[in-house]
Tab-separated table of C-alpha atoms in Angstrom:
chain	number	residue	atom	x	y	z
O	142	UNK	CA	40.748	-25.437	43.812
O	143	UNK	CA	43.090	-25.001	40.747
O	144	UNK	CA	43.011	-21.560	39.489
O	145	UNK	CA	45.254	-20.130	36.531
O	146	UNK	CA	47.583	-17.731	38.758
O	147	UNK	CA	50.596	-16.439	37.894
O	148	UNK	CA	53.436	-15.437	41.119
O	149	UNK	CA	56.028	-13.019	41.114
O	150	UNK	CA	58.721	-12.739	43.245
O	151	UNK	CA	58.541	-11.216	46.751
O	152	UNK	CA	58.814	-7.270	47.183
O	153	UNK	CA	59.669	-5.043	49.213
O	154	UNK	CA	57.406	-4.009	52.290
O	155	UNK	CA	57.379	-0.266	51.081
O	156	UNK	CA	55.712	-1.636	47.674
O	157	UNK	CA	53.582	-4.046	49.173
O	158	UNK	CA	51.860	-1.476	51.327
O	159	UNK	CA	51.393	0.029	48.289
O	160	UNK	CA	49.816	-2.797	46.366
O	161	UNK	CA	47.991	-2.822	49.260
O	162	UNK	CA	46.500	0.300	48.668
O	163	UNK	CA	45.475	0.022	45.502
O	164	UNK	CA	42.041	0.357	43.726
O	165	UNK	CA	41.696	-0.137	40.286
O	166	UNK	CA	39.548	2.760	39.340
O	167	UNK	CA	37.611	3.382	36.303
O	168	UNK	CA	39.374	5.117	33.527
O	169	UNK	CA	37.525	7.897	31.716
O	170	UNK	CA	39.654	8.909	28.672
O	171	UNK	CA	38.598	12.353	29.097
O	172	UNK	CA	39.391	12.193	32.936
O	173	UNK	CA	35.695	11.826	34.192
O	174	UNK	CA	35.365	11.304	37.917
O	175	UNK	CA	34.060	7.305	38.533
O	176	UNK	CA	31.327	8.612	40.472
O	177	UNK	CA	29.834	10.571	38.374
O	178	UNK	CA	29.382	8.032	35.398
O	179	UNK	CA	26.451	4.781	35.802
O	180	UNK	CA	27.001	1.991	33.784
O	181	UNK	CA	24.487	0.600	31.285
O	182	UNK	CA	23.319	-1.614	28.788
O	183	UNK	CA	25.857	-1.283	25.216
O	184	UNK	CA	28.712	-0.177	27.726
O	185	UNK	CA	32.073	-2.443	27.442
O	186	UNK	CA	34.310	-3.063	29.950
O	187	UNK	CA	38.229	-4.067	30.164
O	188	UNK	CA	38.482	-6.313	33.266
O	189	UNK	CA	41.588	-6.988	35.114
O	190	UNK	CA	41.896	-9.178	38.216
O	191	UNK	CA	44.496	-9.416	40.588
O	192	UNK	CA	45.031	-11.219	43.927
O	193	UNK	CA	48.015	-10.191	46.730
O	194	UNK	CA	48.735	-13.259	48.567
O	195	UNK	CA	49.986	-11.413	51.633
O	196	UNK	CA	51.397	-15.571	53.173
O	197	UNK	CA	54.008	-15.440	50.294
O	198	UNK	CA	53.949	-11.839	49.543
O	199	UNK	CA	53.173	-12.695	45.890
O	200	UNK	CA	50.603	-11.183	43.447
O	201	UNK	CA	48.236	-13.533	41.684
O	202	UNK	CA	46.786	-12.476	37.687
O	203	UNK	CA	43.215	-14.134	37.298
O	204	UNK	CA	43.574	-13.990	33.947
O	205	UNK	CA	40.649	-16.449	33.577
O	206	UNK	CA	38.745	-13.794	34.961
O	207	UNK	CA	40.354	-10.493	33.162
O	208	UNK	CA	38.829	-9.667	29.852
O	209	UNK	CA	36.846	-7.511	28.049
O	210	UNK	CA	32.882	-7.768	28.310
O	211	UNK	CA	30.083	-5.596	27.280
O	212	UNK	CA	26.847	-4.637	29.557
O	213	UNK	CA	23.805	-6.982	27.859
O	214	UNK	CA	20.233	-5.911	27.573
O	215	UNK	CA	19.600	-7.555	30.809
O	216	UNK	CA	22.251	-4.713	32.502
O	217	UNK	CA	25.003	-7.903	33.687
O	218	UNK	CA	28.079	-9.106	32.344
O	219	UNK	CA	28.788	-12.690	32.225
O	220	UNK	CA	32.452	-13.330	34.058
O	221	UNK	CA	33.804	-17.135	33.546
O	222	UNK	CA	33.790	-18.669	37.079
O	223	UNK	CA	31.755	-15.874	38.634
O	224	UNK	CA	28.831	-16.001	36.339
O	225	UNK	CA	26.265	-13.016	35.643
O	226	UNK	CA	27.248	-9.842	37.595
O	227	UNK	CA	24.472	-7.003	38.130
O	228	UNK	CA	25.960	-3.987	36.453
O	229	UNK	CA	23.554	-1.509	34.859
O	230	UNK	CA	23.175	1.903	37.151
O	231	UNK	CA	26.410	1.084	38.955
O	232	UNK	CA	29.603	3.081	39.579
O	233	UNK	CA	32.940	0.930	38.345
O	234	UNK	CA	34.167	1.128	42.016
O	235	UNK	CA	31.002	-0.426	43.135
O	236	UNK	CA	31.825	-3.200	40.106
O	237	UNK	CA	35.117	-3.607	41.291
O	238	UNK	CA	34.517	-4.248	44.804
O	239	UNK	CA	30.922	-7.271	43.995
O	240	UNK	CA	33.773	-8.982	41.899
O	241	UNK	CA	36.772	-8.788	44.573
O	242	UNK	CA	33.767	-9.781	47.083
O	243	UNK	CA	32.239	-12.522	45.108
O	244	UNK	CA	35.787	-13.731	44.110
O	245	UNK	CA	36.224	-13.822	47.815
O	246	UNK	CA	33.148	-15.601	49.281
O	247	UNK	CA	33.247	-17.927	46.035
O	248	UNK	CA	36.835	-19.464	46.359
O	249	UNK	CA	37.356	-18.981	49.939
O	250	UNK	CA	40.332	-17.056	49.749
O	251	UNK	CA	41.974	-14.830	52.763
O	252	UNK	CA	42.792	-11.989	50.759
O	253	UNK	CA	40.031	-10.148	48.865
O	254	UNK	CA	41.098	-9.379	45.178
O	255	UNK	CA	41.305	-6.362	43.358
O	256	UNK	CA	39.258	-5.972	40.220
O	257	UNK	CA	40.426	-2.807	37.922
O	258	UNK	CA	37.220	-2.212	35.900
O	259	UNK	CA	38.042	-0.097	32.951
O	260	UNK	CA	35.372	1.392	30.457
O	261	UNK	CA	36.666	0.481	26.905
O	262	UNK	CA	34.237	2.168	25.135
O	263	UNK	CA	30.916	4.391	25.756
O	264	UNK	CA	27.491	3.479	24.873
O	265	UNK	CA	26.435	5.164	21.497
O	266	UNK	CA	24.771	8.279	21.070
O	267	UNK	CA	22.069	9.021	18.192
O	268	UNK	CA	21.462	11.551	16.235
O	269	UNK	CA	18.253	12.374	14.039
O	270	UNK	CA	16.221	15.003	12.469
O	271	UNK	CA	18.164	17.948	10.137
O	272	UNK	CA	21.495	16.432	10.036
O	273	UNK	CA	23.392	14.893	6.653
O	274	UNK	CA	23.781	11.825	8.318
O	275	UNK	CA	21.252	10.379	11.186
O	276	UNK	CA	22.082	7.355	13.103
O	277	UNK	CA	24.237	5.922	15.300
O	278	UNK	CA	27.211	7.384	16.680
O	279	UNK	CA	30.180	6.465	19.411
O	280	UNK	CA	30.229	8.901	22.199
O	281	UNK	CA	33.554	10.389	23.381
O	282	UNK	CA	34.077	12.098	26.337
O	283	UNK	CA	33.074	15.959	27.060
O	284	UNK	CA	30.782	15.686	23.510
O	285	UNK	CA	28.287	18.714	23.517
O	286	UNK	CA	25.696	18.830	21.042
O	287	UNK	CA	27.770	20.366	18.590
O	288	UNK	CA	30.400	17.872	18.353
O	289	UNK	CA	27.257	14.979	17.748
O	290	UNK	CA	25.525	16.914	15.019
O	291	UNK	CA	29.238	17.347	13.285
O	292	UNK	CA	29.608	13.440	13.398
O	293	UNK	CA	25.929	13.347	11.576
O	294	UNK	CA	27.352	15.171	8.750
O	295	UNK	CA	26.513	18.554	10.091
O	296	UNK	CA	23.200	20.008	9.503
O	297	UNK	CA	21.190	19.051	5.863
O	298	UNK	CA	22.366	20.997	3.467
O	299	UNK	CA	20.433	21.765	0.905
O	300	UNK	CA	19.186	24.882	-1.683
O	301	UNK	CA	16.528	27.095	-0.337
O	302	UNK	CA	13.308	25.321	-1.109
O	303	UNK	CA	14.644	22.633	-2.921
O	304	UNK	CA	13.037	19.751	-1.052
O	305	UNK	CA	9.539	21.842	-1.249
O	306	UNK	CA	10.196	22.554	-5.237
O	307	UNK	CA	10.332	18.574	-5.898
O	308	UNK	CA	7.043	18.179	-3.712
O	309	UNK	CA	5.633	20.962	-5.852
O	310	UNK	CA	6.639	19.415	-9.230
O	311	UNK	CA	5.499	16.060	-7.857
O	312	UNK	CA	1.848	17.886	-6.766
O	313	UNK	CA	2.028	19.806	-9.948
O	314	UNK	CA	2.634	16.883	-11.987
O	315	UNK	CA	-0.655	14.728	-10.121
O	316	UNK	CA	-2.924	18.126	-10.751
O	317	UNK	CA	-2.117	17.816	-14.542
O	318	UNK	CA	-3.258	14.219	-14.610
O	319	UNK	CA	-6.164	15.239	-12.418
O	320	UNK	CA	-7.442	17.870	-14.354
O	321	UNK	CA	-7.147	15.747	-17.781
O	322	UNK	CA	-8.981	12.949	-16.294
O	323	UNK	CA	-11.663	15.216	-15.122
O	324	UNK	CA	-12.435	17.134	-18.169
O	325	UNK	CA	-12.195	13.659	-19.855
O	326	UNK	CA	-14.888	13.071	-17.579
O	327	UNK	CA	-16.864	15.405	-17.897
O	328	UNK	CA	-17.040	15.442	-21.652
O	329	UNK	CA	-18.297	11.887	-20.948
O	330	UNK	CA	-20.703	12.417	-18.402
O	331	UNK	CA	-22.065	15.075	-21.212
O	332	UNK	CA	-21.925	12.505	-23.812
O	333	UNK	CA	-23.988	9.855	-21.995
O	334	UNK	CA	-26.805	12.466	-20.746
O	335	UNK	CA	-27.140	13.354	-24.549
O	336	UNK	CA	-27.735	9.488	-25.819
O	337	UNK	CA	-30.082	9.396	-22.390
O	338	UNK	CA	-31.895	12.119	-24.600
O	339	UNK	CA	-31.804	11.018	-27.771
O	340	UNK	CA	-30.096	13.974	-29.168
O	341	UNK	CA	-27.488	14.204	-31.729
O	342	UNK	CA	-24.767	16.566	-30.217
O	343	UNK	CA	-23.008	16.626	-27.433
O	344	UNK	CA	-23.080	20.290	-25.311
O	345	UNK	CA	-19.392	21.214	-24.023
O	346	UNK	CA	-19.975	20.964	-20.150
O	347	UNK	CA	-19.870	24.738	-18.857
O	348	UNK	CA	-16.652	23.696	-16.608
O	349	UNK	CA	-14.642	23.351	-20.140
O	350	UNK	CA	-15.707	26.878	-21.892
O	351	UNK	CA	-12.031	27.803	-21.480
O	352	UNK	CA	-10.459	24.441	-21.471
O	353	UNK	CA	-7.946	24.269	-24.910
O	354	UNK	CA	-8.640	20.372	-25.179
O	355	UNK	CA	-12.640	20.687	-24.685
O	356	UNK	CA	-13.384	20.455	-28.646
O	357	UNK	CA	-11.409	17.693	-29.196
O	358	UNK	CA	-12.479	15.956	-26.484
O	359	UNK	CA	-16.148	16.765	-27.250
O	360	UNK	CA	-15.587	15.584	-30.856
O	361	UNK	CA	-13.468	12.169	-29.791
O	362	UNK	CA	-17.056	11.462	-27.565
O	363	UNK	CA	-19.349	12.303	-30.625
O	364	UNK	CA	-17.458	10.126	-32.981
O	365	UNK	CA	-17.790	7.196	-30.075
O	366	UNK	CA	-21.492	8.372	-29.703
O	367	UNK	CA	-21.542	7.930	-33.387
O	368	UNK	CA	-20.352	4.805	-33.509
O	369	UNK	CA	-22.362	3.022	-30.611
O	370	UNK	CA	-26.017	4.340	-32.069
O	371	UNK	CA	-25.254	3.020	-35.520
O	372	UNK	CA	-24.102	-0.344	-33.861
O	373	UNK	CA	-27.614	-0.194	-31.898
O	374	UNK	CA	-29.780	1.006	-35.094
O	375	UNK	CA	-28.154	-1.986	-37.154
O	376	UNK	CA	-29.207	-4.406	-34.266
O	377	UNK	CA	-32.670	-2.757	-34.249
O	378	UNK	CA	-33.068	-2.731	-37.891
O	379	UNK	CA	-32.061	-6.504	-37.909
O	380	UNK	CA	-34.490	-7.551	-35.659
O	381	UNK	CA	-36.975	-5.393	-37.343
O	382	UNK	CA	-35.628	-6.881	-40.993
O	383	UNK	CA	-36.268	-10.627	-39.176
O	384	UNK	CA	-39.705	-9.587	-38.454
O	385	UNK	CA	-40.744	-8.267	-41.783
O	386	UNK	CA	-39.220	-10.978	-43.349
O	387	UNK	CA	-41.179	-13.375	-41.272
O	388	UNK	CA	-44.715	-11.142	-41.807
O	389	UNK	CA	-43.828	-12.369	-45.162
O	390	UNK	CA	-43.493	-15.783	-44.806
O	391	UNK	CA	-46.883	-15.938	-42.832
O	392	UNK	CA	-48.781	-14.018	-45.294
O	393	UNK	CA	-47.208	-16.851	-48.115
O	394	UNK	CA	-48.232	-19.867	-45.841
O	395	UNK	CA	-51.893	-18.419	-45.511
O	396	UNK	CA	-52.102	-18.028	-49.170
O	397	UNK	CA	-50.779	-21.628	-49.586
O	398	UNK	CA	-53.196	-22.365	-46.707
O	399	UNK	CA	-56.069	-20.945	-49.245
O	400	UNK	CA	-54.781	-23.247	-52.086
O	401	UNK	CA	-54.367	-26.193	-50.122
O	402	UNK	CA	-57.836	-25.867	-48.255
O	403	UNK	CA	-59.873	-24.967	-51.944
O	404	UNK	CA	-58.057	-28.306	-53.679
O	405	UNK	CA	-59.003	-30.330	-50.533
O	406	UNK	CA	-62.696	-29.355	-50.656
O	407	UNK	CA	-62.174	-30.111	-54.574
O	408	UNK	CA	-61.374	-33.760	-52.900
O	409	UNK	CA	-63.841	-33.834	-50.877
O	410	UNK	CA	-66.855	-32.847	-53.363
O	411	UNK	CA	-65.356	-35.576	-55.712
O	412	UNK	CA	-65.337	-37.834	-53.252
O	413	UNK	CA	-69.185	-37.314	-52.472
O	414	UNK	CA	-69.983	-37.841	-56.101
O	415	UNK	CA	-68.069	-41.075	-55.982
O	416	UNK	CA	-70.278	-42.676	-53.399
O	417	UNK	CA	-73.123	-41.530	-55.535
O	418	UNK	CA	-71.825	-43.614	-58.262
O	419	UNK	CA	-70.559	-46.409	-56.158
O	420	UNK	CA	-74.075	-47.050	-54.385
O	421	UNK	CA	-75.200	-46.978	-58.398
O	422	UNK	CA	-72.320	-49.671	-58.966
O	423	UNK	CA	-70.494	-47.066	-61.343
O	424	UNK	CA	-66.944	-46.555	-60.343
O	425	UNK	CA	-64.827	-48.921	-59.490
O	426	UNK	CA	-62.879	-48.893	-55.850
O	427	UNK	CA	-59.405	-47.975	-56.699
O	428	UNK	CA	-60.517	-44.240	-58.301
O	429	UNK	CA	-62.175	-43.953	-54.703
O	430	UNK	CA	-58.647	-45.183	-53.127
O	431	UNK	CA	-56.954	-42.486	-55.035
O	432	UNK	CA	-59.151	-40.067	-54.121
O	433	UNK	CA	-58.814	-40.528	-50.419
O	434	UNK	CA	-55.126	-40.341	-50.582
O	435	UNK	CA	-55.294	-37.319	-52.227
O	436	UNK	CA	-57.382	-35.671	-49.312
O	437	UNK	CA	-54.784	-37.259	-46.514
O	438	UNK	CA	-52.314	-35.871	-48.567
O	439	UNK	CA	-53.714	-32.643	-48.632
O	440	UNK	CA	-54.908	-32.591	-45.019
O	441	UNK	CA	-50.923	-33.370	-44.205
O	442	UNK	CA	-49.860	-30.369	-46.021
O	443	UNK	CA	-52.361	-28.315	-44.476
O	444	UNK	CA	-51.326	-29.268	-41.175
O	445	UNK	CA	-47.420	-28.860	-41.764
O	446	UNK	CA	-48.602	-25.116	-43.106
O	447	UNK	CA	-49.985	-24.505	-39.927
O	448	UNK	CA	-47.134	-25.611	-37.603
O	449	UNK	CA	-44.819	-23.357	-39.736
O	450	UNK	CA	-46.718	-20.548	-39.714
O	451	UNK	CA	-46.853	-20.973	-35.702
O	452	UNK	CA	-43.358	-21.280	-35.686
O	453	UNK	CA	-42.833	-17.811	-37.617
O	454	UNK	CA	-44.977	-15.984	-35.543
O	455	UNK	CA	-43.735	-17.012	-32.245
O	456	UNK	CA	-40.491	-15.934	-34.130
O	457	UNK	CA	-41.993	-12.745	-34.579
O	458	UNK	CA	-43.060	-12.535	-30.900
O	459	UNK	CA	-38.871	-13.418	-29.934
O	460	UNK	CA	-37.448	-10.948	-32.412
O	461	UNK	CA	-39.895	-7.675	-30.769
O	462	UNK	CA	-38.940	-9.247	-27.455
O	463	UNK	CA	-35.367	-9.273	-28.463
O	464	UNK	CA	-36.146	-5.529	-29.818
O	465	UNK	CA	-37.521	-4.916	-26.151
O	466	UNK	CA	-34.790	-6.221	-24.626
O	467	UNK	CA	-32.081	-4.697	-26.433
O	468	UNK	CA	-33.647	-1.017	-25.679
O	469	UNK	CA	-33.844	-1.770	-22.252
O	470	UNK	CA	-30.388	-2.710	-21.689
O	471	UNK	CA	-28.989	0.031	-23.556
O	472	UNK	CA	-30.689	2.528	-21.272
O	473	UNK	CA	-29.631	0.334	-18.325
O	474	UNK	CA	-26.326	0.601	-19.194
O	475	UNK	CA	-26.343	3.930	-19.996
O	476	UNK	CA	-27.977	5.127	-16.728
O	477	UNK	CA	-25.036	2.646	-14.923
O	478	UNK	CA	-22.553	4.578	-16.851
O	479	UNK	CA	-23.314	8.074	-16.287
O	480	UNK	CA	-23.353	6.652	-12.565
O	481	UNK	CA	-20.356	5.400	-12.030
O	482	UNK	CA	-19.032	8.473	-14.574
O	483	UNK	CA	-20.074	11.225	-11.789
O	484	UNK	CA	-18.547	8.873	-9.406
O	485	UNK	CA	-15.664	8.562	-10.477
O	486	UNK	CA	-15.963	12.837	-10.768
O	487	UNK	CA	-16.355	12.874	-7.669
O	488	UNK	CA	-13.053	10.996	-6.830
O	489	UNK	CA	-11.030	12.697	-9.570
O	490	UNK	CA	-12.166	16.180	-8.018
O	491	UNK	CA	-11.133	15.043	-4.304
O	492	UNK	CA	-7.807	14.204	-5.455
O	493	UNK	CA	-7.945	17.209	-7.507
O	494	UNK	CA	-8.228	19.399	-4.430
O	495	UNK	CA	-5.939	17.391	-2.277
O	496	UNK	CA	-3.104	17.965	-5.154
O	497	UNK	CA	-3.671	21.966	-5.194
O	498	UNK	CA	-3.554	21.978	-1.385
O	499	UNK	CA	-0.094	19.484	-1.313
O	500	UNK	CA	1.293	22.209	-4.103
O	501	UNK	CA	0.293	25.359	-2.301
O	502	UNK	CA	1.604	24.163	0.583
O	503	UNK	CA	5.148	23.451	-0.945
O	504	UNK	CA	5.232	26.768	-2.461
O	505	UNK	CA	4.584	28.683	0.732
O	506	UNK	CA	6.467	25.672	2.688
O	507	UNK	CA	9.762	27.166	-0.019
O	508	UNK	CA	9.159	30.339	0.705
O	509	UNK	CA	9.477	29.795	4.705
O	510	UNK	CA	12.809	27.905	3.514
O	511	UNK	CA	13.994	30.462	1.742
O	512	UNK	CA	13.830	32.981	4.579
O	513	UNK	CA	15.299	30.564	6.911
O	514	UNK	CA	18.099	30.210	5.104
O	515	UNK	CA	18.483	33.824	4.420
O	516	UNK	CA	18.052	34.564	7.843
O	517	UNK	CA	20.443	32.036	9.627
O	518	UNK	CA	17.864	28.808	10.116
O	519	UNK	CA	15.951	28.181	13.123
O	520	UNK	CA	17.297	24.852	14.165
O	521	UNK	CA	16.330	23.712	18.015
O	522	UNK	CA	18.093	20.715	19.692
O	523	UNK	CA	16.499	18.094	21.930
O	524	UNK	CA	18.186	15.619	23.970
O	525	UNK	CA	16.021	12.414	24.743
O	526	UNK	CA	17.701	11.067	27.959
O	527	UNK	CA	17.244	8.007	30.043
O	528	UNK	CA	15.880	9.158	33.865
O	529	UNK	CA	14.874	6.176	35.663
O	530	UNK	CA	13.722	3.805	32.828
O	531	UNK	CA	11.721	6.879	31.604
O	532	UNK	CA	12.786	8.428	28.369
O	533	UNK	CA	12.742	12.731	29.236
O	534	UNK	CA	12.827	15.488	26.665
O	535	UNK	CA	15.635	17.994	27.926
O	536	UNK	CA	15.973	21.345	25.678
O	537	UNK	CA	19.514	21.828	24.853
O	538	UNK	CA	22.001	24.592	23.020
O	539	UNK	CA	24.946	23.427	20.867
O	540	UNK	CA	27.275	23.581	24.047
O	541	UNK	CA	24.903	21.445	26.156
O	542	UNK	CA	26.999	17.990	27.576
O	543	UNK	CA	25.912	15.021	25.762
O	544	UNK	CA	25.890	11.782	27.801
O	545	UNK	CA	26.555	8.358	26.854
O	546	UNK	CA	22.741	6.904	25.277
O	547	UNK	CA	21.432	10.021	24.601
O	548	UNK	CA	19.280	10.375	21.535
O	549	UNK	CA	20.071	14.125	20.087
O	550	UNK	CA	16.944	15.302	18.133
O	551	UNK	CA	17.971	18.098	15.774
O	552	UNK	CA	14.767	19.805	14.607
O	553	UNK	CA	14.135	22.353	12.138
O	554	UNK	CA	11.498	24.868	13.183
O	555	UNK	CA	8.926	25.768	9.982
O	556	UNK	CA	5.582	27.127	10.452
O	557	UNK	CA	2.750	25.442	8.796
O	558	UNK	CA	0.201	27.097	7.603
């Protein structure tokens, strides 16, 4: 098999013993033993691969091999002619000898390689809670916890209370709008129970004796009060103007009904006296002609009187159902807005009471700043470490060793009351 190899020139035996020797350890910058670091996912690697040909006394770079390579999620690295190597939870001697071993069993060679495995760089560390700057950070050798929290930033820094003063302006800011909405409310809900009862003032709700806003708010709801009975009483008073007006046409149809009804039986008696003097031969037939048509005239018009004066009185009937109607749907509505007026108290109130409680909290939540800061803080470190696949809490003090993948929780301890 071709391999890329590279031979230099024969040595003496005193060196090649030593070549012999050799093991390509891994390199902690901050002189860490090998043994006592375990490789794992994030790590990166600087590979180096080397062969002595002891036949020609030679030493052979597989540079196709050498390179740098970081540990995947699955814990391998992915060498070119080896393939994926098992890596996560190893030592780098135990690395360096599967690749001199593969190498070996793979190509068939006589002398096993040597594989110096190199750690390039650390997995991260991370670093949350009361520091500047959480996140992710690159670990360096003999870190303690007060190096990571220095790369965050250092602790937050901020004025006594001033995180708990902007949560009180914000909660102090809602109650305003609360407590305007509610008395807004209420002066409504007092409004509506008056039109319920017909009366013609509004009483300022007992909640508002003190409130600087409850007289114009009361006379705001009067004036719409005001406003939406004389809109009703015009719509009354047209429907009772309809009716009257239509009283009056029925009382003129029955009078024409009279007139009509005394000229027909006018007709009709002339018309008996006509066949009187027609069985005597005295009249001729075209005065009795004219006489009929007179009394299917009148008859006609009589008949027409009647259909119109049915018409205005089931007119009349419409306009006191209309008057009906338009009662009954103003208390309706009335009753459905005093409802959903007291529900909507009852919202306004909740948030009300959740907006007091948010702002006393920040106040006393300051005040517990304050003396922190006066006092020195109260800041407690936890280091969530890797055991096993299991993520442990460890308690730790700002010279505690932080290890490569460790997530440094820096927490800032406030009572709540």
């Amino acid at each position: 098999m071709k391999t890329c190899s590279t031979a230099i020139a024969p040595i003496s035996l005193r060196m090649r013993r030593s070549l012999l020797g050799i093991t390509f350890a891994l390199v902690l910058a901050g002189g860490a033993s090998a043994e006592d670091y375990r490789l794992d996912v994030l790590d990166k690697l600087r590979i180096r691969v080397v062969e002595w040909q002891t036949a020609e006394g030679t030493v052979r770079d597989w540079s196709a091999v050498s390179g740098d390579y970081s540990v995947g999620a699955s814990g391998e690295i992915s060498l070119p002619l080896i393939g994926d190597l098992p890596v996560s939870g190893k030592t780098a001697a135990e690395v360096s000898a599967d690749i001199g071993l593969r190498m070996q069993t793979l190509f068939g060679l006589r002398d096993r390689p040597t594989a110096s495995v190199e750690l390039a760089q650390y997995r991260p560390i991370y670093i949350a809670g009361e520091v500047q700057t959480p996140g992710e950070y690159p670990f360096s050798p003999n870190m303690t916890v007060l190096k990571a929290v220095s790369l965050g930033g250092g602790l937050r820094r901020a004025d006594p209370g001033q995180r708990f003063a902007r949560d009180f302006i914000r909660a102090d800011g809602d109650s305003s709008v609360l407590v305007a909405e509610r008395n807004r409310l209420l002066v409504r809900r007092a409004r509506l129970q008056a039109e319920i009862a017909e009366k013609a003032d509004i009483a300022i709700p007992a909640e508002l004796k003190e409130a600087p806003d409850a007289v114009e708010l009361v006379d705001s709801e009067k004036a719409l009060m005001v406003s939406r009975d004389k809109r009703q009483k015009l719509q009354l008073e047209a429907l009772t103007d309809l009716k009257g007006l239509l009283q009056k046409e029925i009382a003129s149809l029955d009078k024409k009904t009279e007139t009509q009804t005394r000229q027909l039986q006018l007709v009709d008696e002339d018309l008996k006296k006509m066949d009187t003097l027609a069985d005597k031969g005295l009249v001729i037939s075209s005065r009795r002609l004219s006489l009929e048509q007179r009394a299917a005239d009148l008859q006609a018009a009589l008949l027409d009187i009647d259909t119109t004066s049915l018409k205005a009185k089931q007119d009349i009937n419409k306009a006191g159902q209309d008057e009906t109607n338009l009662k009954n749907d103003w208390d309706a509505a009335l009753a459905q807005e005093l409802q959903n007026t007291e529900s909507e108290l009852d919202t306004a109130a909740l948030k009300l009471s959740t907006s007091r409680s948010l702002m006393s909290e920040a106040l006393s939540q300051s005040a517990e700043e304050a003396t922190r800061k006066d006092n020195g803080g109260n800041i407690s470190y936890v280091i969530v470490r890797d055991k096993q696949g299991k993520a442990t809490e460890l308690p730790a003090t700002e010279t505690t060793q932080v290890l490569p993948g460790d997530v440094i929780k820096v927490q800032l301890a406030v009572a709540m009351r």
